[in-house]
JSON list of C-alpha atoms and ligand atoms in Angstrom, two decimals:
[
{"chain": "A", "resi": 1, "resn": "MET", "atom": "CA", "xyz": [77.09, 102.87, 112.52]},
{"chain": "A", "resi": 2, "resn": "ARG", "atom": "CA", "xyz": [76.13, 102.51, 108.88]},
{"chain": "A", "resi": 3, "resn": "ILE", "atom": "CA", "xyz": [78.29, 103.83, 106.06]},
{"chain": "A", "resi": 4, "resn": "ILE", "atom": "CA", "xyz": [77.17, 104.86, 102.60]},
{"chain": "A", "resi": 5, "resn": "THR", "atom": "CA", "xyz": [79.91, 105.27, 100.00]},
{"chain": "A", "resi": 6, "resn": "VAL", "atom": "CA", "xyz": [79.04, 108.07, 97.57]},
{"chain": "A", "resi": 7, "resn": "LYS", "atom": "CA", "xyz": [80.78, 108.52, 94.23]},
{"chain": "A", "resi": 8, "resn": "CYS", "atom": "CA", "xyz": [81.41, 112.20, 93.55]},
{"chain": "A", "resi": 9, "resn": "LEU", "atom": "CA", "xyz": [82.87, 114.06, 90.57]},
{"chain": "A", "resi": 10, "resn": "ASP", "atom": "CA", "xyz": [85.01, 111.80, 88.34]},
{"chain": "A", "resi": 11, "resn": "ASP", "atom": "CA", "xyz": [86.58, 109.37, 90.80]},
{"chain": "A", "resi": 12, "resn": "ASN", "atom": "CA", "xyz": [86.14, 110.78, 94.33]},
{"chain": "A", "resi": 13, "resn": "PHE", "atom": "CA", "xyz": [84.62, 108.95, 97.26]},
{"chain": "A", "resi": 14, "resn": "SER", "atom": "CA", "xyz": [82.60, 110.73, 99.94]},
{"chain": "A", "resi": 15, "resn": "TYR", "atom": "CA", "xyz": [81.30, 108.77, 102.89]},
{"chain": "A", "resi": 16, "resn": "ILE", "atom": "CA", "xyz": [78.09, 109.31, 104.81]},
{"chain": "A", "resi": 17, "resn": "LEU", "atom": "CA", "xyz": [78.28, 107.89, 108.34]},
{"chain": "A", "resi": 18, "resn": "ILE", "atom": "CA", "xyz": [74.99, 107.30, 110.11]},
{"chain": "A", "resi": 19, "resn": "ASN", "atom": "CA", "xyz": [74.30, 106.79, 113.77]},
{"chain": "A", "resi": 20, "resn": "GLU", "atom": "CA", "xyz": [71.41, 104.39, 113.39]},
{"chain": "A", "resi": 21, "resn": "GLU", "atom": "CA", "xyz": [69.87, 105.19, 116.77]},
{"chain": "A", "resi": 22, "resn": "SER", "atom": "CA", "xyz": [69.46, 108.89, 116.11]},
{"chain": "A", "resi": 23, "resn": "ASN", "atom": "CA", "xyz": [69.53, 108.95, 112.28]},
{"chain": "A", "resi": 24, "resn": "ASN", "atom": "CA", "xyz": [72.09, 111.72, 112.64]},
{"chain": "A", "resi": 25, "resn": "ALA", "atom": "CA", "xyz": [74.77, 111.69, 109.99]},
{"chain": "A", "resi": 26, "resn": "CYS", "atom": "CA", "xyz": [78.12, 113.17, 109.10]},
{"chain": "A", "resi": 27, "resn": "VAL", "atom": "CA", "xyz": [79.78, 113.27, 105.70]},
{"chain": "A", "resi": 28, "resn": "ILE", "atom": "CA", "xyz": [83.47, 112.95, 105.00]},
{"chain": "A", "resi": 29, "resn": "ASP", "atom": "CA", "xyz": [84.96, 114.95, 102.11]},
{"chain": "A", "resi": 30, "resn": "PRO", "atom": "CA", "xyz": [81.86, 116.02, 100.16]},
{"chain": "A", "resi": 31, "resn": "GLY", "atom": "CA", "xyz": [83.44, 116.80, 96.79]},
{"chain": "A", "resi": 32, "resn": "GLU", "atom": "CA", "xyz": [80.08, 118.10, 95.58]},
{"chain": "A", "resi": 33, "resn": "SER", "atom": "CA", "xyz": [76.72, 118.63, 97.26]},
{"chain": "A", "resi": 34, "resn": "LYS", "atom": "CA", "xyz": [74.12, 117.16, 94.88]},
{"chain": "A", "resi": 35, "resn": "PRO", "atom": "CA", "xyz": [74.72, 113.41, 95.40]},
{"chain": "A", "resi": 36, "resn": "ILE", "atom": "CA", "xyz": [74.99, 113.96, 99.17]},
{"chain": "A", "resi": 37, "resn": "ILE", "atom": "CA", "xyz": [71.75, 115.97, 99.36]},
{"chain": "A", "resi": 38, "resn": "ASP", "atom": "CA", "xyz": [69.92, 113.29, 97.35]},
{"chain": "A", "resi": 39, "resn": "ILE", "atom": "CA", "xyz": [70.91, 110.59, 99.84]},
{"chain": "A", "resi": 40, "resn": "ILE", "atom": "CA", "xyz": [70.24, 112.71, 102.94]},
{"chain": "A", "resi": 41, "resn": "ILE", "atom": "CA", "xyz": [66.70, 113.36, 101.70]},
{"chain": "A", "resi": 42, "resn": "LYS", "atom": "CA", "xyz": [66.00, 109.84, 100.43]},
{"chain": "A", "resi": 43, "resn": "GLU", "atom": "CA", "xyz": [67.24, 108.20, 103.66]},
{"chain": "A", "resi": 44, "resn": "LYS", "atom": "CA", "xyz": [65.59, 110.88, 105.87]},
{"chain": "A", "resi": 45, "resn": "LEU", "atom": "CA", "xyz": [68.85, 111.65, 107.68]},
{"chain": "A", "resi": 46, "resn": "ASN", "atom": "CA", "xyz": [69.85, 114.68, 109.72]},
{"chain": "A", "resi": 47, "resn": "LEU", "atom": "CA", "xyz": [73.19, 115.89, 108.43]},
{"chain": "A", "resi": 48, "resn": "LYS", "atom": "CA", "xyz": [75.01, 117.24, 111.50]},
{"chain": "A", "resi": 49, "resn": "TYR", "atom": "CA", "xyz": [78.65, 117.48, 110.45]},
{"chain": "A", "resi": 50, "resn": "ILE", "atom": "CA", "xyz": [81.02, 117.69, 107.54]},
{"chain": "A", "resi": 51, "resn": "LEU", "atom": "CA", "xyz": [84.55, 116.36, 108.09]},
{"chain": "A", "resi": 52, "resn": "ASN", "atom": "CA", "xyz": [87.33, 117.35, 105.69]},
{"chain": "A", "resi": 53, "resn": "THR", "atom": "CA", "xyz": [90.67, 115.56, 105.33]},
{"chain": "A", "resi": 54, "resn": "HIS", "atom": "CA", "xyz": [92.20, 118.45, 103.38]},
{"chain": "A", "resi": 55, "resn": "HIS", "atom": "CA", "xyz": [91.38, 121.61, 101.49]},
{"chain": "A", "resi": 56, "resn": "HIS", "atom": "CA", "xyz": [91.45, 120.46, 97.83]},
{"chain": "A", "resi": 57, "resn": "GLY", "atom": "CA", "xyz": [88.33, 121.37, 95.88]},
{"chain": "A", "resi": 58, "resn": "ASP", "atom": "CA", "xyz": [87.44, 117.76, 95.11]},
{"chain": "A", "resi": 59, "resn": "HIS", "atom": "CA", "xyz": [87.11, 117.16, 98.88]},
{"chain": "A", "resi": 60, "resn": "VAL", "atom": "CA", "xyz": [85.47, 120.39, 100.07]},
{"chain": "A", "resi": 61, "resn": "GLY", "atom": "CA", "xyz": [83.44, 121.40, 96.99]},
{"chain": "A", "resi": 62, "resn": "GLY", "atom": "CA", "xyz": [80.11, 120.57, 98.67]},
{"chain": "A", "resi": 63, "resn": "ASN", "atom": "CA", "xyz": [80.84, 122.23, 102.03]},
{"chain": "A", "resi": 64, "resn": "LEU", "atom": "CA", "xyz": [79.07, 125.57, 101.66]},
{"chain": "A", "resi": 65, "resn": "ASP", "atom": "CA", "xyz": [75.95, 124.23, 99.94]},
{"chain": "A", "resi": 66, "resn": "LEU", "atom": "CA", "xyz": [75.51, 121.53, 102.56]},
{"chain": "A", "resi": 67, "resn": "LYS", "atom": "CA", "xyz": [76.21, 123.88, 105.45]},
{"chain": "A", "resi": 68, "resn": "GLU", "atom": "CA", "xyz": [73.61, 126.32, 104.19]},
{"chain": "A", "resi": 69, "resn": "LYS", "atom": "CA", "xyz": [70.98, 123.66, 103.47]},
{"chain": "A", "resi": 70, "resn": "PHE", "atom": "CA", "xyz": [71.35, 121.57, 106.63]},
{"chain": "A", "resi": 71, "resn": "ASN", "atom": "CA", "xyz": [73.00, 124.02, 109.03]},
{"chain": "A", "resi": 72, "resn": "CYS", "atom": "CA", "xyz": [75.68, 121.45, 109.82]},
{"chain": "A", "resi": 73, "resn": "GLY", "atom": "CA", "xyz": [79.05, 122.02, 111.47]},
{"chain": "A", "resi": 74, "resn": "VAL", "atom": "CA", "xyz": [82.24, 121.86, 109.40]},
{"chain": "A", "resi": 75, "resn": "ILE", "atom": "CA", "xyz": [85.09, 120.03, 111.14]},
{"chain": "A", "resi": 76, "resn": "GLY", "atom": "CA", "xyz": [88.70, 120.33, 110.02]},
{"chain": "A", "resi": 77, "resn": "PHE", "atom": "CA", "xyz": [92.30, 120.63, 111.17]},
{"chain": "A", "resi": 78, "resn": "ASN", "atom": "CA", "xyz": [92.92, 123.77, 113.21]},
{"chain": "A", "resi": 79, "resn": "LYS", "atom": "CA", "xyz": [96.06, 124.59, 111.20]},
{"chain": "A", "resi": 80, "resn": "ASP", "atom": "CA", "xyz": [94.09, 124.42, 107.95]},
{"chain": "A", "resi": 81, "resn": "LYS", "atom": "CA", "xyz": [91.34, 126.79, 109.08]},
{"chain": "A", "resi": 82, "resn": "ASN", "atom": "CA", "xyz": [92.14, 129.40, 106.44]},
{"chain": "A", "resi": 83, "resn": "ASN", "atom": "CA", "xyz": [91.77, 126.89, 103.61]},
{"chain": "A", "resi": 84, "resn": "ILE", "atom": "CA", "xyz": [88.61, 124.91, 104.42]},
{"chain": "A", "resi": 85, "resn": "PRO", "atom": "CA", "xyz": [85.36, 126.58, 103.31]},
{"chain": "A", "resi": 86, "resn": "GLY", "atom": "CA", "xyz": [82.85, 127.05, 106.14]},
{"chain": "A", "resi": 87, "resn": "ILE", "atom": "CA", "xyz": [85.01, 125.50, 108.86]},
{"chain": "A", "resi": 88, "resn": "ASN", "atom": "CA", "xyz": [83.69, 126.25, 112.35]},
{"chain": "A", "resi": 89, "resn": "ILE", "atom": "CA", "xyz": [84.84, 123.30, 114.47]},
{"chain": "A", "resi": 90, "resn": "PHE", "atom": "CA", "xyz": [88.60, 122.94, 114.82]},
{"chain": "A", "resi": 91, "resn": "VAL", "atom": "CA", "xyz": [90.37, 119.71, 115.73]},
{"chain": "A", "resi": 92, "resn": "LYS", "atom": "CA", "xyz": [94.00, 119.20, 116.68]},
{"chain": "A", "resi": 93, "resn": "ASP", "atom": "CA", "xyz": [96.50, 116.48, 115.91]},
{"chain": "A", "resi": 94, "resn": "LYS", "atom": "CA", "xyz": [95.78, 113.38, 118.03]},
{"chain": "A", "resi": 95, "resn": "GLU", "atom": "CA", "xyz": [92.68, 114.98, 119.54]},
{"chain": "A", "resi": 96, "resn": "LEU", "atom": "CA", "xyz": [89.73, 112.78, 120.43]},
{"chain": "A", "resi": 97, "resn": "TYR", "atom": "CA", "xyz": [86.50, 114.44, 119.31]},
{"chain": "A", "resi": 98, "resn": "GLN", "atom": "CA", "xyz": [83.26, 113.23, 120.84]},
{"chain": "A", "resi": 99, "resn": "ASN", "atom": "CA", "xyz": [79.64, 114.22, 120.54]},
{"chain": "A", "resi": 100, "resn": "ASN", "atom": "CA", "xyz": [76.36, 112.38, 121.08]},
{"chain": "A", "resi": 101, "resn": "ASP", "atom": "CA", "xyz": [76.57, 110.61, 117.74]},
{"chain": "A", "resi": 102, "resn": "PHE", "atom": "CA", "xyz": [80.20, 110.13, 116.73]},
{"chain": "A", "resi": 103, "resn": "GLU", "atom": "CA", "xyz": [83.60, 109.67, 118.21]},
{"chain": "A", "resi": 104, "resn": "PHE", "atom": "CA", "xyz": [86.89, 109.86, 116.33]},
{"chain": "A", "resi": 105, "resn": "THR", "atom": "CA", "xyz": [90.53, 110.88, 116.64]},
{"chain": "A", "resi": 106, "resn": "THR", "atom": "CA", "xyz": [92.27, 113.16, 114.14]},
{"chain": "A", "resi": 107, "resn": "TYR", "atom": "CA", "xyz": [95.86, 112.54, 113.04]},
{"chain": "A", "resi": 108, "resn": "HIS", "atom": "CA", "xyz": [97.97, 115.02, 111.10]},
{"chain": "A", "resi": 109, "resn": "THR", "atom": "CA", "xyz": [99.41, 113.32, 107.98]},
{"chain": "A", "resi": 110, "resn": "PRO", "atom": "CA", "xyz": [101.22, 116.01, 105.95]},
{"chain": "A", "resi": 111, "resn": "GLY", "atom": "CA", "xyz": [102.67, 115.29, 102.52]},
{"chain": "A", "resi": 112, "resn": "HIS", "atom": "CA", "xyz": [99.86, 115.55, 99.96]},
{"chain": "A", "resi": 113, "resn": "THR", "atom": "CA", "xyz": [99.03, 118.91, 101.56]},
{"chain": "A", "resi": 114, "resn": "LYS", "atom": "CA", "xyz": [100.63, 120.52, 104.59]},
{"chain": "A", "resi": 115, "resn": "GLY", "atom": "CA", "xyz": [97.46, 120.32, 106.63]},
{"chain": "A", "resi": 116, "resn": "HIS", "atom": "CA", "xyz": [96.17, 116.90, 105.60]},
{"chain": "A", "resi": 117, "resn": "VAL", "atom": "CA", "xyz": [94.53, 114.87, 108.38]},
{"chain": "A", "resi": 118, "resn": "ILE", "atom": "CA", "xyz": [93.01, 111.42, 108.66]},
{"chain": "A", "resi": 119, "resn": "PHE", "atom": "CA", "xyz": [90.14, 110.40, 110.93]},
{"chain": "A", "resi": 120, "resn": "HIS", "atom": "CA", "xyz": [90.12, 107.24, 113.02]},
{"chain": "A", "resi": 121, "resn": "PHE", "atom": "CA", "xyz": [86.75, 106.01, 114.30]},
{"chain": "A", "resi": 122, "resn": "HIS", "atom": "CA", "xyz": [88.26, 103.81, 116.98]},
{"chain": "A", "resi": 123, "resn": "ILE", "atom": "CA", "xyz": [85.09, 102.09, 118.21]},
{"chain": "A", "resi": 124, "resn": "GLN", "atom": "CA", "xyz": [84.47, 100.65, 114.74]},
{"chain": "A", "resi": 125, "resn": "ASN", "atom": "CA", "xyz": [88.19, 100.73, 113.81]},
{"chain": "A", "resi": 126, "resn": "LEU", "atom": "CA", "xyz": [87.68, 102.62, 110.57]},
{"chain": "A", "resi": 127, "resn": "LEU", "atom": "CA", "xyz": [90.28, 104.98, 109.13]},
{"chain": "A", "resi": 128, "resn": "PHE", "atom": "CA", "xyz": [89.40, 107.68, 106.61]},
{"chain": "A", "resi": 129, "resn": "THR", "atom": "CA", "xyz": [92.64, 108.45, 104.80]},
{"chain": "A", "resi": 130, "resn": "GLY", "atom": "CA", "xyz": [91.61, 111.04, 102.17]},
{"chain": "A", "resi": 131, "resn": "ASP", "atom": "CA", "xyz": [94.49, 111.51, 99.73]},
{"chain": "A", "resi": 132, "resn": "THR", "atom": "CA", "xyz": [97.24, 110.23, 102.04]},
{"chain": "A", "resi": 133, "resn": "LEU", "atom": "CA", "xyz": [96.77, 106.48, 101.51]},
{"chain": "A", "resi": 134, "resn": "PHE", "atom": "CA", "xyz": [94.87, 104.91, 98.62]},
{"chain": "A", "resi": 135, "resn": "SER", "atom": "CA", "xyz": [94.36, 101.25, 97.96]},
{"chain": "A", "resi": 136, "resn": "LEU", "atom": "CA", "xyz": [97.66, 100.14, 96.36]},
{"chain": "A", "resi": 137, "resn": "GLY", "atom": "CA", "xyz": [98.92, 103.70, 96.25]},
{"chain": "A", "resi": 138, "resn": "CYS", "atom": "CA", "xyz": [99.47, 106.94, 98.11]},
{"chain": "A", "resi": 139, "resn": "GLY", "atom": "CA", "xyz": [98.79, 110.60, 97.41]},
{"chain": "A", "resi": 140, "resn": "ARG", "atom": "CA", "xyz": [100.99, 112.80, 95.27]},
{"chain": "A", "resi": 141, "resn": "ILE", "atom": "CA", "xyz": [103.25, 115.16, 97.12]},
{"chain": "A", "resi": 142, "resn": "PHE", "atom": "CA", "xyz": [101.92, 118.65, 96.42]},
{"chain": "A", "resi": 143, "resn": "GLU", "atom": "CA", "xyz": [102.63, 120.92, 99.38]},
{"chain": "A", "resi": 144, "resn": "GLY", "atom": "CA", "xyz": [104.62, 118.76, 101.74]},
{"chain": "A", "resi": 145, "resn": "SER", "atom": "CA", "xyz": [107.90, 116.84, 101.48]},
{"chain": "A", "resi": 146, "resn": "TYR", "atom": "CA", "xyz": [108.73, 113.23, 100.72]},
{"chain": "A", "resi": 147, "resn": "ASP", "atom": "CA", "xyz": [109.94, 112.95, 104.27]},
{"chain": "A", "resi": 148, "resn": "GLN", "atom": "CA", "xyz": [106.57, 114.07, 105.64]},
{"chain": "A", "resi": 149, "resn": "MET", "atom": "CA", "xyz": [104.64, 111.67, 103.42]},
{"chain": "A", "resi": 150, "resn": "PHE", "atom": "CA", "xyz": [106.93, 108.78, 104.33]},
{"chain": "A", "resi": 151, "resn": "ASN", "atom": "CA", "xyz": [106.31, 109.48, 108.02]},
{"chain": "A", "resi": 152, "resn": "SER", "atom": "CA", "xyz": [102.58, 109.88, 107.51]},
{"chain": "A", "resi": 153, "resn": "LEU", "atom": "CA", "xyz": [102.44, 106.43, 105.90]},
{"chain": "A", "resi": 154, "resn": "LYS", "atom": "CA", "xyz": [104.54, 105.06, 108.75]},
{"chain": "A", "resi": 155, "resn": "LEU", "atom": "CA", "xyz": [101.93, 106.36, 111.19]},
{"chain": "A", "resi": 156, "resn": "ILE", "atom": "CA", "xyz": [99.17, 104.57, 109.28]},
{"chain": "A", "resi": 157, "resn": "LYS", "atom": "CA", "xyz": [101.20, 101.34, 109.21]},
{"chain": "A", "resi": 158, "resn": "ASN", "atom": "CA", "xyz": [101.09, 101.28, 113.01]},
{"chain": "A", "resi": 159, "resn": "PHE", "atom": "CA", "xyz": [97.32, 100.94, 113.26]},
{"chain": "A", "resi": 160, "resn": "SER", "atom": "CA", "xyz": [96.05, 97.41, 113.88]},
{"chain": "A", "resi": 161, "resn": "LYS", "atom": "CA", "xyz": [96.04, 95.18, 110.83]},
{"chain": "A", "resi": 162, "resn": "ASP", "atom": "CA", "xyz": [92.28, 94.74, 110.80]},
{"chain": "A", "resi": 163, "resn": "THR", "atom": "CA", "xyz": [91.69, 98.50, 110.44]},
{"chain": "A", "resi": 164, "resn": "LEU", "atom": "CA", "xyz": [89.40, 99.22, 107.52]},
{"chain": "A", "resi": 165, "resn": "ILE", "atom": "CA", "xyz": [90.75, 101.94, 105.25]},
{"chain": "A", "resi": 166, "resn": "TYR", "atom": "CA", "xyz": [88.29, 104.26, 103.48]},
{"chain": "A", "resi": 167, "resn": "PHE", "atom": "CA", "xyz": [90.23, 106.27, 100.91]},
{"chain": "A", "resi": 168, "resn": "GLY", "atom": "CA", "xyz": [89.50, 109.32, 98.78]},
{"chain": "A", "resi": 169, "resn": "HIS", "atom": "CA", "xyz": [89.74, 108.20, 95.15]},
{"chain": "A", "resi": 170, "resn": "GLU", "atom": "CA", "xyz": [88.96, 105.21, 92.95]},
{"chain": "A", "resi": 171, "resn": "TYR", "atom": "CA", "xyz": [92.53, 104.91, 91.65]},
{"chain": "A", "resi": 172, "resn": "THR", "atom": "CA", "xyz": [92.91, 101.27, 92.62]},
{"chain": "A", "resi": 173, "resn": "PHE", "atom": "CA", "xyz": [93.11, 99.70, 89.17]},
{"chain": "A", "resi": 174, "resn": "GLN", "atom": "CA", "xyz": [95.67, 102.19, 87.87]},
{"chain": "A", "resi": 175, "resn": "ASN", "atom": "CA", "xyz": [97.62, 101.81, 91.13]},
{"chain": "A", "resi": 176, "resn": "SER", "atom": "CA", "xyz": [97.59, 98.03, 90.79]},
{"chain": "A", "resi": 177, "resn": "LYS", "atom": "CA", "xyz": [99.45, 98.25, 87.48]},
{"chain": "A", "resi": 178, "resn": "PHE", "atom": "CA", "xyz": [102.25, 100.19, 89.14]},
{"chain": "A", "resi": 179, "resn": "CYS", "atom": "CA", "xyz": [102.45, 97.76, 92.07]},
{"chain": "A", "resi": 180, "resn": "SER", "atom": "CA", "xyz": [102.59, 94.69, 89.84]},
{"chain": "A", "resi": 181, "resn": "HIS", "atom": "CA", "xyz": [105.19, 96.37, 87.61]},
{"chain": "A", "resi": 182, "resn": "HIS", "atom": "CA", "xyz": [107.53, 96.69, 90.61]},
{"chain": "A", "resi": 183, "resn": "ASP", "atom": "CA", "xyz": [106.45, 93.59, 92.54]},
{"chain": "A", "resi": 184, "resn": "PRO", "atom": "CA", "xyz": [105.57, 91.05, 89.81]},
{"chain": "A", "resi": 185, "resn": "ASP", "atom": "CA", "xyz": [105.94, 87.90, 91.93]},
{"chain": "A", "resi": 186, "resn": "ASN", "atom": "CA", "xyz": [103.68, 88.95, 94.80]},
{"chain": "A", "resi": 187, "resn": "GLY", "atom": "CA", "xyz": [100.95, 86.31, 94.98]},
{"chain": "A", "resi": 188, "resn": "LYS", "atom": "CA", "xyz": [98.81, 88.28, 97.43]},
{"chain": "A", "resi": 189, "resn": "LEU", "atom": "CA", "xyz": [98.89, 91.23, 95.06]},
{"chain": "A", "resi": 190, "resn": "LYS", "atom": "CA", "xyz": [97.80, 88.98, 92.20]},
{"chain": "A", "resi": 191, "resn": "ASN", "atom": "CA", "xyz": [94.82, 87.80, 94.26]},
{"chain": "A", "resi": 192, "resn": "LYS", "atom": "CA", "xyz": [93.91, 91.35, 95.21]},
{"chain": "A", "resi": 193, "resn": "ILE", "atom": "CA", "xyz": [94.01, 92.39, 91.56]},
{"chain": "A", "resi": 194, "resn": "LEU", "atom": "CA", "xyz": [91.57, 89.60, 90.69]},
{"chain": "A", "resi": 195, "resn": "GLU", "atom": "CA", "xyz": [89.24, 90.83, 93.44]},
{"chain": "A", "resi": 196, "resn": "ILE", "atom": "CA", "xyz": [89.35, 94.47, 92.42]},
{"chain": "A", "resi": 197, "resn": "THR", "atom": "CA", "xyz": [88.93, 93.67, 88.73]},
{"chain": "A", "resi": 198, "resn": "ASP", "atom": "CA", "xyz": [85.84, 91.67, 89.59]},
{"chain": "A", "resi": 199, "resn": "LYS", "atom": "CA", "xyz": [84.41, 94.51, 91.71]},
{"chain": "A", "resi": 200, "resn": "LEU", "atom": "CA", "xyz": [85.06, 97.13, 89.05]},
{"chain": "A", "resi": 201, "resn": "LYS", "atom": "CA", "xyz": [83.44, 94.94, 86.39]},
{"chain": "A", "resi": 202, "resn": "LYS", "atom": "CA", "xyz": [80.29, 94.92, 88.55]},
{"chain": "A", "resi": 203, "resn": "ASN", "atom": "CA", "xyz": [80.60, 98.68, 89.13]},
{"chain": "A", "resi": 204, "resn": "VAL", "atom": "CA", "xyz": [81.27, 98.07, 92.85]},
{"chain": "A", "resi": 205, "resn": "PRO", "atom": "CA", "xyz": [83.73, 100.48, 94.51]},
{"chain": "A", "resi": 206, "resn": "THR", "atom": "CA", "xyz": [87.06, 99.01, 95.71]},
{"chain": "A", "resi": 207, "resn": "THR", "atom": "CA", "xyz": [86.76, 100.91, 99.01]},
{"chain": "A", "resi": 208, "resn": "PRO", "atom": "CA", "xyz": [87.22, 100.00, 101.83]},
{"chain": "A", "resi": 209, "resn": "THR", "atom": "CA", "xyz": [90.42, 98.00, 101.91]},
{"chain": "A", "resi": 210, "resn": "SER", "atom": "CA", "xyz": [92.10, 96.61, 105.03]},
{"chain": "A", "resi": 211, "resn": "LEU", "atom": "CA", "xyz": [95.44, 97.65, 106.43]},
{"chain": "A", "resi": 212, "resn": "LYS", "atom": "CA", "xyz": [96.54, 94.03, 106.31]},
{"chain": "A", "resi": 213, "resn": "GLU", "atom": "CA", "xyz": [95.93, 93.81, 102.57]},
{"chain": "A", "resi": 214, "resn": "GLU", "atom": "CA", "xyz": [97.69, 97.11, 101.98]},
{"chain": "A", "resi": 215, "resn": "LEU", "atom": "CA", "xyz": [100.72, 96.01, 104.01]},
{"chain": "A", "resi": 216, "resn": "ASP", "atom": "CA", "xyz": [100.85, 92.86, 101.87]},
{"chain": "A", "resi": 217, "resn": "CYS", "atom": "CA", "xyz": [100.25, 94.50, 98.48]},
{"chain": "A", "resi": 218, "resn": "ASN", "atom": "CA", "xyz": [100.83, 98.28, 98.49]},
{"chain": "A", "resi": 219, "resn": "ILE", "atom": "CA", "xyz": [104.37, 98.89, 97.31]},
{"chain": "A", "resi": 220, "resn": "PHE", "atom": "CA", "xyz": [104.54, 102.32, 98.97]},
{"chain": "A", "resi": 221, "resn": "LEU", "atom": "CA", "xyz": [104.00, 100.69, 102.37]},
{"chain": "A", "resi": 222, "resn": "LYS", "atom": "CA", "xyz": [106.78, 98.21, 101.68]},
{"chain": "A", "resi": 223, "resn": "CYS", "atom": "CA", "xyz": [109.51, 100.87, 101.28]},
{"chain": "A", "resi": 224, "resn": "LYS", "atom": "CA", "xyz": [112.10, 100.47, 104.01]},
{"chain": "A", "resi": 225, "resn": "ASP", "atom": "CA", "xyz": [113.65, 103.92, 103.83]},
{"chain": "A", "resi": 226, "resn": "LEU", "atom": "CA", "xyz": [112.98, 107.46, 102.69]},
{"chain": "A", "resi": 227, "resn": "ASN", "atom": "CA", "xyz": [115.27, 107.21, 99.70]},
{"chain": "A", "resi": 228, "resn": "SER", "atom": "CA", "xyz": [113.53, 104.24, 98.12]},
{"chain": "A", "resi": 229, "resn": "PHE", "atom": "CA", "xyz": [110.13, 105.76, 98.91]},
{"chain": "A", "resi": 230, "resn": "SER", "atom": "CA", "xyz": [111.06, 109.05, 97.22]},
{"chain": "A", "resi": 231, "resn": "LYS", "atom": "CA", "xyz": [112.32, 107.27, 94.11]},
{"chain": "A", "resi": 232, "resn": "LEU", "atom": "CA", "xyz": [109.20, 105.16, 93.88]},
{"chain": "A", "resi": 233, "resn": "ARG", "atom": "CA", "xyz": [106.90, 108.15, 94.34]},
{"chain": "A", "resi": 234, "resn": "GLU", "atom": "CA", "xyz": [108.73, 109.98, 91.54]},
{"chain": "A", "resi": 235, "resn": "LEU", "atom": "CA", "xyz": [108.44, 106.96, 89.26]},
{"chain": "A", "resi": 236, "resn": "LYS", "atom": "CA", "xyz": [104.69, 106.81, 89.94]},
{"chain": "A", "resi": 237, "resn": "ASP", "atom": "CA", "xyz": [104.29, 110.47, 88.99]},
{"chain": "A", "resi": 238, "resn": "ASN", "atom": "CA", "xyz": [105.52, 109.58, 85.51]},
{"chain": "A", "resi": 239, "resn": "PHE", "atom": "CA", "xyz": [104.03, 106.09, 85.22]},
{"chain": "B", "resi": 301, "resn": "LIG", "atom": "ZN1", "xyz": [93.81, 116.13, 97.24]},
{"chain": "B", "resi": 302, "resn": "LIG", "atom": "FE1", "xyz": [91.68, 114.41, 95.91]}
]
């Protein structure tokens, strides 16, 4: 499987996943259609599916255009079916979805929104976390509770350490400032900041990250209890 990271809107990431045997593709969280269409045409791909992690406009903005142009299916969480434009394939929490080209499991991770899900492509061990987990940060709590978000992050922490994390926004540099403010002596974090600064200087996205690096450096994954997580998340909102 080949992955193309696509920058959308101001700081969103969409991901085009390609089965290289069939040239069939799916796209995760198309925030807008234009940059996706350009790549589908240039690379001569068949866009078969859209997968959405949640209903926010910066993740579903391209759905209807793409569905109309390529006649692709729109896959999303069954409990979010009233919020996701064009949805016609419904997946459940912990359900394994398989077709001829792709295979992934959906996990419900409420907090940022009530119906947020993440997608785990277990054969390649890739996790698409949308706005639940970012590199060095986590999503804001909009619809859900702190408790839900804390538990959603706990679920992610239990994947194997070599899982590659593909997240929804290029917030890494801003997030790194918050992490180093609260964890100034973390040597692994210092190294990671050097790496991401170097990437950003070259205009290279900081996605993906690995779960191992996030466990070492992401202060939100280091919180031991709900109380300290909630305080930290509130501090970040005003950072
Ligand atoms: Zn969002
Ligand atoms: Fe977003």
